[in-house]
PDB file of C-alpha atoms in Angstrom:
ATOM      1  CA  MET A   1       2.087  29.357  -0.644  1.00  0.00           C
ATOM      2  CA  GLU A   2       1.455  25.803  -1.823  1.00  0.00           C
ATOM      3  CA  GLN A   3      -2.246  25.061  -2.235  1.00  0.00           C
ATOM      4  CA  TYR A   4      -2.289  21.283  -1.700  1.00  0.00           C
ATOM      5  CA  PRO A   5      -0.215  18.883   0.382  1.00  0.00           C
ATOM      6  CA  GLN A   6       1.978  16.698  -1.812  1.00  0.00           C
ATOM      7  CA  ALA A   7       2.454  12.946  -1.516  1.00  0.00           C
ATOM      8  CA  LEU A   8       4.758  10.576  -3.370  1.00  0.00           C
ATOM      9  CA  THR A   9       4.245   7.079  -4.735  1.00  0.00           C
ATOM     10  CA  ILE A  10       7.379   4.999  -5.311  1.00  0.00           C
ATOM     11  CA  ALA A  11       6.060   2.146  -7.399  1.00  0.00           C
ATOM     12  CA  GLY A  12       5.668   0.439 -10.747  1.00  0.00           C
ATOM     13  CA  SER A  13       3.443   1.687 -13.558  1.00  0.00           C
ATOM     14  CA  ASP A  14       0.484  -0.591 -14.348  1.00  0.00           C
ATOM     15  CA  SER A  15      -0.659   0.049 -17.911  1.00  0.00           C
ATOM     16  CA  ASP A  16      -4.326  -0.797 -17.308  1.00  0.00           C
ATOM     17  CA  GLY A  17      -4.567   1.792 -14.530  1.00  0.00           C
ATOM     18  CA  SER A  18      -6.033  -0.544 -11.921  1.00  0.00           C
ATOM     19  CA  ALA A  19      -3.057  -1.011  -9.611  1.00  0.00           C
ATOM     20  CA  GLY A  20       0.456   0.189  -8.858  1.00  0.00           C
ATOM     21  CA  MET A  21       1.351   3.831  -9.368  1.00  0.00           C
ATOM     22  CA  GLN A  22      -1.902   4.571 -11.184  1.00  0.00           C
ATOM     23  CA  ALA A  23      -4.054   3.322  -8.307  1.00  0.00           C
ATOM     24  CA  ASP A  24      -1.949   5.392  -5.921  1.00  0.00           C
ATOM     25  CA  LEU A  25      -2.414   8.548  -7.993  1.00  0.00           C
ATOM     26  CA  HIS A  26      -6.175   7.894  -8.306  1.00  0.00           C
ATOM     27  CA  THR A  27      -6.291   7.694  -4.515  1.00  0.00           C
ATOM     28  CA  PHE A  28      -4.226  10.836  -3.956  1.00  0.00           C
ATOM     29  CA  PHE A  29      -6.521  12.748  -6.318  1.00  0.00           C
ATOM     30  CA  ALA A  30      -9.648  11.441  -4.609  1.00  0.00           C
ATOM     31  CA  ARG A  31      -8.309  12.480  -1.199  1.00  0.00           C
ATOM     32  CA  LYS A  32      -7.374  15.974  -2.482  1.00  0.00           C
ATOM     33  CA  VAL A  33      -3.630  15.497  -2.272  1.00  0.00           C
ATOM     34  CA  TYR A  34      -1.288  16.303  -5.146  1.00  0.00           C
ATOM     35  CA  GLY A  35       0.512  13.143  -6.238  1.00  0.00           C
ATOM     36  CA  ALA A  36       4.083  12.866  -7.510  1.00  0.00           C
ATOM     37  CA  SER A  37       5.722   9.613  -8.573  1.00  0.00           C
ATOM     38  CA  VAL A  38       9.029   7.801  -8.705  1.00  0.00           C
ATOM     39  CA  ILE A  39       8.533   5.032 -11.254  1.00  0.00           C
ATOM     40  CA  THR A  40      10.581   1.908 -10.551  1.00  0.00           C
ATOM     41  CA  ALA A  41       9.170  -0.483 -13.176  1.00  0.00           C
ATOM     42  CA  CYS A  42       6.603  -0.735 -15.952  1.00  0.00           C
ATOM     43  CA  VAL A  43       4.049  -3.500 -16.446  1.00  0.00           C
ATOM     44  CA  ALA A  44       2.133  -4.317 -19.632  1.00  0.00           C
ATOM     45  CA  GLY A  45      -1.215  -5.899 -18.899  1.00  0.00           C
ATOM     46  CA  ASN A  46      -4.977  -5.638 -18.794  1.00  0.00           C
ATOM     47  CA  SER A  47      -7.856  -7.078 -16.785  1.00  0.00           C
ATOM     48  CA  TYR A  48      -6.932 -10.585 -17.950  1.00  0.00           C
ATOM     49  CA  GLY A  49      -3.401 -10.415 -16.543  1.00  0.00           C
ATOM     50  CA  ILE A  50       0.181  -9.187 -16.882  1.00  0.00           C
ATOM     51  CA  GLN A  51       2.048 -10.053 -20.070  1.00  0.00           C
ATOM     52  CA  ALA A  52       5.360  -8.202 -19.761  1.00  0.00           C
ATOM     53  CA  SER A  53       7.378  -6.089 -17.336  1.00  0.00           C
ATOM     54  CA  ILE A  54      10.653  -4.183 -17.130  1.00  0.00           C
ATOM     55  CA  THR A  55      12.533  -2.473 -14.305  1.00  0.00           C
ATOM     56  CA  LEU A  56      14.002   0.995 -14.728  1.00  0.00           C
ATOM     57  CA  PRO A  57      17.744   1.692 -14.370  1.00  0.00           C
ATOM     58  CA  THR A  58      18.697   2.695 -10.836  1.00  0.00           C
ATOM     59  CA  THR A  59      20.481   5.796 -12.173  1.00  0.00           C
ATOM     60  CA  PHE A  60      17.139   6.977 -13.583  1.00  0.00           C
ATOM     61  CA  ILE A  61      15.403   6.298 -10.245  1.00  0.00           C
ATOM     62  CA  ASP A  62      18.123   8.289  -8.468  1.00  0.00           C
ATOM     63  CA  LYS A  63      17.460  11.220 -10.816  1.00  0.00           C
ATOM     64  CA  GLU A  64      13.696  11.064 -10.176  1.00  0.00           C
ATOM     65  CA  PHE A  65      14.322  11.409  -6.436  1.00  0.00           C
ATOM     66  CA  GLU A  66      16.888  14.167  -6.924  1.00  0.00           C
ATOM     67  CA  LEU A  67      14.671  16.344  -9.110  1.00  0.00           C
ATOM     68  CA  LEU A  68      11.575  15.968  -6.960  1.00  0.00           C
ATOM     69  CA  ALA A  69      13.569  16.905  -3.862  1.00  0.00           C
ATOM     70  CA  ALA A  70      14.895  20.005  -5.628  1.00  0.00           C
ATOM     71  CA  ASP A  71      11.413  21.378  -6.315  1.00  0.00           C
ATOM     72  CA  TYR A  72       8.563  19.770  -4.366  1.00  0.00           C
ATOM     73  CA  LYS A  73       7.647  19.651  -0.691  1.00  0.00           C
ATOM     74  CA  ILE A  74       6.710  15.978  -0.303  1.00  0.00           C
ATOM     75  CA  ARG A  75       4.908  15.543   3.023  1.00  0.00           C
ATOM     76  CA  ALA A  76       4.411  11.757   2.938  1.00  0.00           C
ATOM     77  CA  SER A  77       5.372   8.854   0.709  1.00  0.00           C
ATOM     78  CA  LYS A  78       4.532   5.232   0.022  1.00  0.00           C
ATOM     79  CA  THR A  79       6.200   2.322  -1.686  1.00  0.00           C
ATOM     80  CA  GLY A  80       4.629  -0.328  -3.890  1.00  0.00           C
ATOM     81  CA  MET A  81       6.121  -3.365  -5.598  1.00  0.00           C
ATOM     82  CA  LEU A  82       9.929  -3.363  -5.625  1.00  0.00           C
ATOM     83  CA  ALA A  83      10.748  -6.575  -7.427  1.00  0.00           C
ATOM     84  CA  ASN A  84      14.416  -7.105  -6.571  1.00  0.00           C
ATOM     85  CA  SER A  85      17.135  -6.259  -4.067  1.00  0.00           C
ATOM     86  CA  GLU A  86      18.731  -3.602  -6.253  1.00  0.00           C
ATOM     87  CA  LEU A  87      15.493  -1.613  -6.483  1.00  0.00           C
ATOM     88  CA  ILE A  88      14.861  -1.905  -2.748  1.00  0.00           C
ATOM     89  CA  LYS A  89      18.381  -0.710  -1.895  1.00  0.00           C
ATOM     90  CA  THR A  90      18.079   2.197  -4.330  1.00  0.00           C
ATOM     91  CA  VAL A  91      14.777   3.348  -2.855  1.00  0.00           C
ATOM     92  CA  ALA A  92      16.032   3.004   0.739  1.00  0.00           C
ATOM     93  CA  LYS A  93      19.222   4.941  -0.089  1.00  0.00           C
ATOM     94  CA  ASN A  94      17.295   7.818  -1.613  1.00  0.00           C
ATOM     95  CA  TYR A  95      14.702   7.898   1.139  1.00  0.00           C
ATOM     96  CA  ARG A  96      17.485   8.319   3.695  1.00  0.00           C
ATOM     97  CA  LEU A  97      19.009  11.071   1.558  1.00  0.00           C
ATOM     98  CA  TYR A  98      15.921  13.257   1.105  1.00  0.00           C
ATOM     99  CA  ASP A  99      13.160  14.477   3.425  1.00  0.00           C
ATOM    100  CA  PHE A 100       9.990  13.047   1.906  1.00  0.00           C
ATOM    101  CA  GLY A 101       7.980  12.783   5.114  1.00  0.00           C
ATOM    102  CA  PRO A 102       6.624   9.660   6.834  1.00  0.00           C
ATOM    103  CA  LEU A 103       6.845   6.488   4.749  1.00  0.00           C
ATOM    104  CA  VAL A 104       4.068   3.944   4.235  1.00  0.00           C
ATOM    105  CA  VAL A 105       5.566   0.630   3.114  1.00  0.00           C
ATOM    106  CA  ASP A 106       3.223  -1.680   1.242  1.00  0.00           C
ATOM    107  CA  PRO A 107       5.403  -4.808   1.120  1.00  0.00           C
ATOM    108  CA  VAL A 108       4.137  -6.226  -2.160  1.00  0.00           C
ATOM    109  CA  ILE A 109       5.431  -9.768  -1.727  1.00  0.00           C
ATOM    110  CA  VAL A 110       2.514 -12.181  -2.061  1.00  0.00           C
ATOM    111  CA  THR A 111      -0.879 -11.854  -3.757  1.00  0.00           C
ATOM    112  CA  LYS A 112      -4.201 -12.363  -1.986  1.00  0.00           C
ATOM    113  CA  HIS A 113      -4.050 -15.906  -3.392  1.00  0.00           C
ATOM    114  CA  GLY A 114      -0.571 -16.634  -2.002  1.00  0.00           C
ATOM    115  CA  ASN A 115       1.509 -16.188  -5.198  1.00  0.00           C
ATOM    116  CA  MET A 116       5.026 -14.692  -4.848  1.00  0.00           C
ATOM    117  CA  LEU A 117       5.590 -11.335  -6.571  1.00  0.00           C
ATOM    118  CA  ILE A 118       9.249 -10.622  -5.760  1.00  0.00           C
ATOM    119  CA  GLU A 119      12.493 -12.544  -5.935  1.00  0.00           C
ATOM    120  CA  GLU A 120      13.186 -14.654  -2.836  1.00  0.00           C
ATOM    121  CA  ASP A 121      16.502 -12.946  -2.035  1.00  0.00           C
ATOM    122  CA  ALA A 122      14.756  -9.559  -2.129  1.00  0.00           C
ATOM    123  CA  LEU A 123      12.738 -10.553   0.935  1.00  0.00           C
ATOM    124  CA  ALA A 124      15.796 -10.304   3.190  1.00  0.00           C
ATOM    125  CA  THR A 125      16.713  -6.950   1.647  1.00  0.00           C
ATOM    126  CA  LEU A 126      13.188  -5.689   2.255  1.00  0.00           C
ATOM    127  CA  LYS A 127      13.442  -6.629   5.929  1.00  0.00           C
ATOM    128  CA  GLU A 128      16.891  -5.097   6.365  1.00  0.00           C
ATOM    129  CA  GLU A 129      16.606  -1.941   4.258  1.00  0.00           C
ATOM    130  CA  LEU A 130      12.983  -0.842   4.013  1.00  0.00           C
ATOM    131  CA  LEU A 131      11.064  -2.036   7.074  1.00  0.00           C
ATOM    132  CA  PRO A 132      13.164   0.067   9.497  1.00  0.00           C
ATOM    133  CA  LEU A 133      12.175   3.181   7.491  1.00  0.00           C
ATOM    134  CA  ALA A 134       8.438   2.480   7.669  1.00  0.00           C
ATOM    135  CA  THR A 135       6.179   4.793   9.624  1.00  0.00           C
ATOM    136  CA  VAL A 136       3.348   2.437   8.652  1.00  0.00           C
ATOM    137  CA  LEU A 137       3.721  -1.116   7.315  1.00  0.00           C
ATOM    138  CA  THR A 138       0.686  -2.622   5.528  1.00  0.00           C
ATOM    139  CA  PRO A 139       1.212  -6.328   4.735  1.00  0.00           C
ATOM    140  CA  ASN A 140      -1.685  -8.458   3.610  1.00  0.00           C
ATOM    141  CA  PHE A 141      -2.446 -11.743   5.390  1.00  0.00           C
ATOM    142  CA  TYR A 142       0.033 -13.793   3.340  1.00  0.00           C
ATOM    143  CA  GLU A 143       2.769 -11.141   3.419  1.00  0.00           C
ATOM    144  CA  ALA A 144       2.592 -10.986   7.211  1.00  0.00           C
ATOM    145  CA  GLU A 145       3.027 -14.767   7.301  1.00  0.00           C
ATOM    146  CA  LYS A 146       5.962 -14.604   4.870  1.00  0.00           C
ATOM    147  CA  LEU A 147       7.724 -11.800   6.731  1.00  0.00           C
ATOM    148  CA  THR A 148       7.332 -13.325  10.195  1.00  0.00           C
ATOM    149  CA  GLY A 149       7.169 -17.079   9.578  1.00  0.00           C
ATOM    150  CA  ILE A 150       4.006 -17.164  11.711  1.00  0.00           C
ATOM    151  CA  THR A 151       0.879 -18.938  10.444  1.00  0.00           C
ATOM    152  CA  LEU A 152      -2.111 -16.669  11.020  1.00  0.00           C
ATOM    153  CA  LYS A 153      -5.047 -18.755  12.231  1.00  0.00           C
ATOM    154  CA  GLU A 154      -6.345 -17.096  15.385  1.00  0.00           C
ATOM    155  CA  GLU A 155      -6.576 -13.465  16.440  1.00  0.00           C
ATOM    156  CA  GLN A 156      -3.630 -13.944  18.776  1.00  0.00           C
ATOM    157  CA  ASP A 157      -1.471 -14.930  15.791  1.00  0.00           C
ATOM    158  CA  PHE A 158      -2.077 -11.476  14.273  1.00  0.00           C
ATOM    159  CA  VAL A 159      -1.113  -9.865  17.575  1.00  0.00           C
ATOM    160  CA  THR A 160       2.109 -11.881  17.760  1.00  0.00           C
ATOM    161  CA  ALA A 161       3.012 -11.252  14.106  1.00  0.00           C
ATOM    162  CA  ALA A 162       2.465  -7.510  14.437  1.00  0.00           C
ATOM    163  CA  ALA A 163       4.796  -7.396  17.443  1.00  0.00           C
ATOM    164  CA  VAL A 164       7.459  -9.273  15.450  1.00  0.00           C
ATOM    165  CA  LEU A 165       7.124  -6.808  12.549  1.00  0.00           C
ATOM    166  CA  GLN A 166       7.471  -3.919  14.957  1.00  0.00           C
ATOM    167  CA  LYS A 167      10.689  -5.440  16.292  1.00  0.00           C
ATOM    168  CA  MET A 168      11.987  -5.442  12.704  1.00  0.00           C
ATOM    169  CA  GLY A 169      11.810  -1.632  12.812  1.00  0.00           C
ATOM    170  CA  ALA A 170       8.425  -0.627  11.401  1.00  0.00           C
ATOM    171  CA  LYS A 171       6.692   1.798  13.781  1.00  0.00           C
ATOM    172  CA  ASN A 172       3.001   1.128  13.093  1.00  0.00           C
ATOM    173  CA  ILE A 173       1.600  -2.114  11.670  1.00  0.00           C
ATOM    174  CA  VAL A 174      -1.590  -2.809   9.709  1.00  0.00           C
ATOM    175  CA  ILE A 175      -2.072  -6.525   8.941  1.00  0.00           C
ATOM    176  CA  LYS A 176      -4.870  -6.860   6.422  1.00  0.00           C
ATOM    177  CA  GLY A 177      -7.298  -9.712   7.002  1.00  0.00           C
ATOM    178  CA  ALA A 178      -7.685 -12.591   4.568  1.00  0.00           C
ATOM    179  CA  HIS A 179     -10.390 -12.932   1.928  1.00  0.00           C
ATOM    180  CA  GLN A 180     -10.639 -16.666   2.406  1.00  0.00           C
ATOM    181  CA  SER A 181     -14.297 -17.496   1.941  1.00  0.00           C
ATOM    182  CA  GLU A 182     -17.266 -16.114   0.073  1.00  0.00           C
ATOM    183  CA  LYS A 183     -19.302 -17.009   3.158  1.00  0.00           C
ATOM    184  CA  GLN A 184     -17.413 -14.600   5.405  1.00  0.00           C
ATOM    185  CA  LYS A 185     -19.319 -11.480   6.457  1.00  0.00           C
ATOM    186  CA  ASN A 186     -16.434  -9.191   7.424  1.00  0.00           C
ATOM    187  CA  VAL A 187     -12.779  -8.523   6.702  1.00  0.00           C
ATOM    188  CA  ALA A 188     -10.888  -7.678   9.893  1.00  0.00           C
ATOM    189  CA  ASP A 189      -7.553  -5.827   9.886  1.00  0.00           C
ATOM    190  CA  TYR A 190      -5.297  -5.682  12.936  1.00  0.00           C
ATOM    191  CA  VAL A 191      -3.577  -2.406  13.799  1.00  0.00           C
ATOM    192  CA  LEU A 192      -0.663  -2.100  16.231  1.00  0.00           C
ATOM    193  CA  LEU A 193       0.483   1.462  16.906  1.00  0.00           C
ATOM    194  CA  GLU A 194       3.923   2.659  17.936  1.00  0.00           C
ATOM    195  CA  THR A 195       2.482   3.477  21.367  1.00  0.00           C
ATOM    196  CA  GLY A 196       1.470  -0.153  21.933  1.00  0.00           C
ATOM    197  CA  GLU A 197      -2.219   0.669  21.418  1.00  0.00           C
ATOM    198  CA  SER A 198      -4.005  -1.845  19.185  1.00  0.00           C
ATOM    199  CA  HIS A 199      -7.293  -2.041  17.287  1.00  0.00           C
ATOM    200  CA  TRP A 200      -9.320  -4.411  15.134  1.00  0.00           C
ATOM    201  CA  LEU A 201     -10.945  -2.652  12.172  1.00  0.00           C
ATOM    202  CA  LYS A 202     -13.800  -4.507  10.497  1.00  0.00           C
ATOM    203  CA  ALA A 203     -15.654  -3.850   7.252  1.00  0.00           C
ATOM    204  CA  PRO A 204     -18.192  -5.881   5.257  1.00  0.00           C
ATOM    205  CA  TYR A 205     -16.883  -8.501   2.830  1.00  0.00           C
ATOM    206  CA  HIS A 206     -18.059  -7.837  -0.742  1.00  0.00           C
ATOM    207  CA  LYS A 207     -18.327 -10.664  -3.249  1.00  0.00           C
ATOM    208  CA  THR A 208     -16.754  -9.144  -6.378  1.00  0.00           C
ATOM    209  CA  ASP A 209     -13.790  -9.580  -8.713  1.00  0.00           C
ATOM    210  CA  ARG A 210     -13.405  -5.787  -8.996  1.00  0.00           C
ATOM    211  CA  ILE A 211     -10.653  -5.539  -6.384  1.00  0.00           C
ATOM    212  CA  ASN A 212      -7.473  -4.763  -8.347  1.00  0.00           C
ATOM    213  CA  GLY A 213      -5.399  -2.151  -6.557  1.00  0.00           C
ATOM    214  CA  THR A 214      -7.042  -2.638  -3.156  1.00  0.00           C
ATOM    215  CA  GLY A 215      -3.782  -2.847  -1.204  1.00  0.00           C
ATOM    216  CA  ASP A 216      -2.159  -0.071  -3.250  1.00  0.00           C
ATOM    217  CA  SER A 217      -5.118   2.217  -2.605  1.00  0.00           C
ATOM    218  CA  LEU A 218      -5.226   1.476   1.123  1.00  0.00           C
ATOM    219  CA  SER A 219      -1.560   2.361   1.609  1.00  0.00           C
ATOM    220  CA  ALA A 220      -1.872   5.377  -0.707  1.00  0.00           C
ATOM    221  CA  CYS A 221      -4.851   6.662   1.264  1.00  0.00           C
ATOM    222  CA  ILE A 222      -2.880   6.351   4.511  1.00  0.00           C
ATOM    223  CA  ALA A 223      -0.022   8.319   2.912  1.00  0.00           C
ATOM    224  CA  ALA A 224      -2.435  10.963   1.631  1.00  0.00           C
ATOM    225  CA  GLU A 225      -3.894  11.472   5.090  1.00  0.00           C
ATOM    226  CA  LEU A 226      -0.439  11.613   6.690  1.00  0.00           C
ATOM    227  CA  ALA A 227       0.495  14.291   4.137  1.00  0.00           C
ATOM    228  CA  LYS A 228      -2.423  16.350   5.478  1.00  0.00           C
ATOM    229  CA  GLY A 229      -1.110  15.984   9.024  1.00  0.00           C
ATOM    230  CA  THR A 230      -3.651  13.361  10.126  1.00  0.00           C
ATOM    231  CA  ASP A 231      -2.580  11.065  12.961  1.00  0.00           C
ATOM    232  CA  VAL A 232      -1.750   7.458  12.073  1.00  0.00           C
ATOM    233  CA  LEU A 233      -4.818   5.755  13.577  1.00  0.00           C
ATOM    234  CA  THR A 234      -7.257   8.185  11.963  1.00  0.00           C
ATOM    235  CA  ALA A 235      -5.408   7.849   8.647  1.00  0.00           C
ATOM    236  CA  VAL A 236      -5.736   4.059   8.792  1.00  0.00           C
ATOM    237  CA  LYS A 237      -9.454   4.264   9.672  1.00  0.00           C
ATOM    238  CA  ILE A 238     -10.100   6.645   6.776  1.00  0.00           C
ATOM    239  CA  ALA A 239      -8.178   4.356   4.406  1.00  0.00           C
ATOM    240  CA  LYS A 240     -10.144   1.299   5.543  1.00  0.00           C
ATOM    241  CA  LYS A 241     -13.467   3.026   4.890  1.00  0.00           C
ATOM    242  CA  PHE A 242     -12.265   4.552   1.617  1.00  0.00           C
ATOM    243  CA  VAL A 243     -11.286   1.166   0.185  1.00  0.00           C
ATOM    244  CA  ASN A 244     -14.388  -0.613   1.495  1.00  0.00           C
ATOM    245  CA  HIS A 245     -16.692   1.857  -0.251  1.00  0.00           C
ATOM    246  CA  ALA A 246     -14.566   1.724  -3.410  1.00  0.00           C
ATOM    247  CA  ILE A 247     -15.062  -2.058  -3.503  1.00  0.00           C
ATOM    248  CA  ALA A 248     -18.755  -1.947  -2.586  1.00  0.00           C
ATOM    249  CA  GLU A 249     -19.750   0.248  -5.541  1.00  0.00           C
ATOM    250  CA  GLU A 250     -18.443  -1.753  -8.491  1.00  0.00           C
ATOM    251  CA  LEU A 251     -16.842  -0.029 -11.433  1.00  0.00           C
ATOM    252  CA  ILE A 252     -17.291  -2.119 -14.593  1.00  0.00           C
ATOM    253  CA  ILE A 253     -14.126  -1.567 -16.605  1.00  0.00           C
ATOM    254  CA  GLY A 254     -12.360  -4.416 -18.376  1.00  0.00           C
ATOM    255  CA  HIS A 255     -13.557  -7.985 -18.680  1.00  0.00           C
ATOM    256  CA  LYS A 256     -12.085  -9.967 -15.783  1.00  0.00           C
ATOM    257  CA  PHE A 257     -10.367  -8.660 -12.630  1.00  0.00           C
ATOM    258  CA  GLY A 258     -11.303  -4.988 -12.613  1.00  0.00           C
ATOM    259  CA  PRO A 259     -10.300  -1.900 -10.633  1.00  0.00           C
ATOM    260  CA  ILE A 260     -11.956  -0.598  -7.498  1.00  0.00           C
ATOM    261  CA  ASN A 261     -14.099   2.533  -7.747  1.00  0.00           C
ATOM    262  CA  HIS A 262     -12.018   5.432  -6.424  1.00  0.00           C
ATOM    263  CA  TRP A 263     -14.842   7.875  -7.217  1.00  0.00           C
ATOM    264  CA  ALA A 264     -17.096   6.049  -4.782  1.00  0.00           C
ATOM    265  CA  GLY A 265     -14.388   5.733  -2.161  1.00  0.00           C
ATOM    266  CA  ASN A 266     -15.174   9.065  -0.545  1.00  0.00           C
ATOM    267  CA  ASN A 267     -18.833   8.262   0.166  1.00  0.00           C
ATOM    268  CA  PHE A 268     -18.474   7.814   3.920  1.00  0.00           C
ATOM    269  CA  GLU A 269     -18.341   9.638   7.215  1.00  0.00           C
ATOM    270  CA  LEU A 270     -15.652   8.811   9.747  1.00  0.00           C
ATOM    271  CA  ALA A 271     -17.333   7.971  13.031  1.00  0.00           C
TER     272      ALA A 271
END
């Protein structure tokens, strides 16, 4: 009998450990889920920034999927940054081929500061190939705008954008609120469930530059909870609290934009 539920991260490797696959695996470990990985790319960087990156051959990615499916019982999965159309199509093809449980899609398109992270033509591929496979879709503020073409100013804009994303095929939507001002007191995320039920989840805003891997960790935590059999809304609530506590208790590693504190992330009770 297998001792721990197993979850999969399909993402790039970040050499400084603060984001990407490493942040996902930190999160899986913290949430007591065994983490496997399909590496799609490798990034060379540190807390000052990224200096180099490469993508892996699609034949190698195919083999990663094949061998994991032949041995492991993956109960939930998540995607991270998939930089081009070829990678997105490869991941979607393999996810249709193997049973790796519910899929959390973190559409890593635009940074918290509005900078593009994938090729423009890959955006259409993401919409066509990956969004329809998503059990949970977790765009940040800017990604939701980019995917829908809707400017998010008022609460109703989030509601409208989430409905549009659902029509694209994703079952459950989590639009992460913007970090737009150091004067703001809360960060509010909008959740639209497959049932039509909706929620606003709020958490305190923390003034810190130790936030690398926040989005990766949120989506990874949702996947970890789904691997345990947790329902979607509870999984999202746990992930929100996990990340908020991981940001609140700073971890001083590196010199500039540091990682969140996954050790501290579990210091909460779910109301």
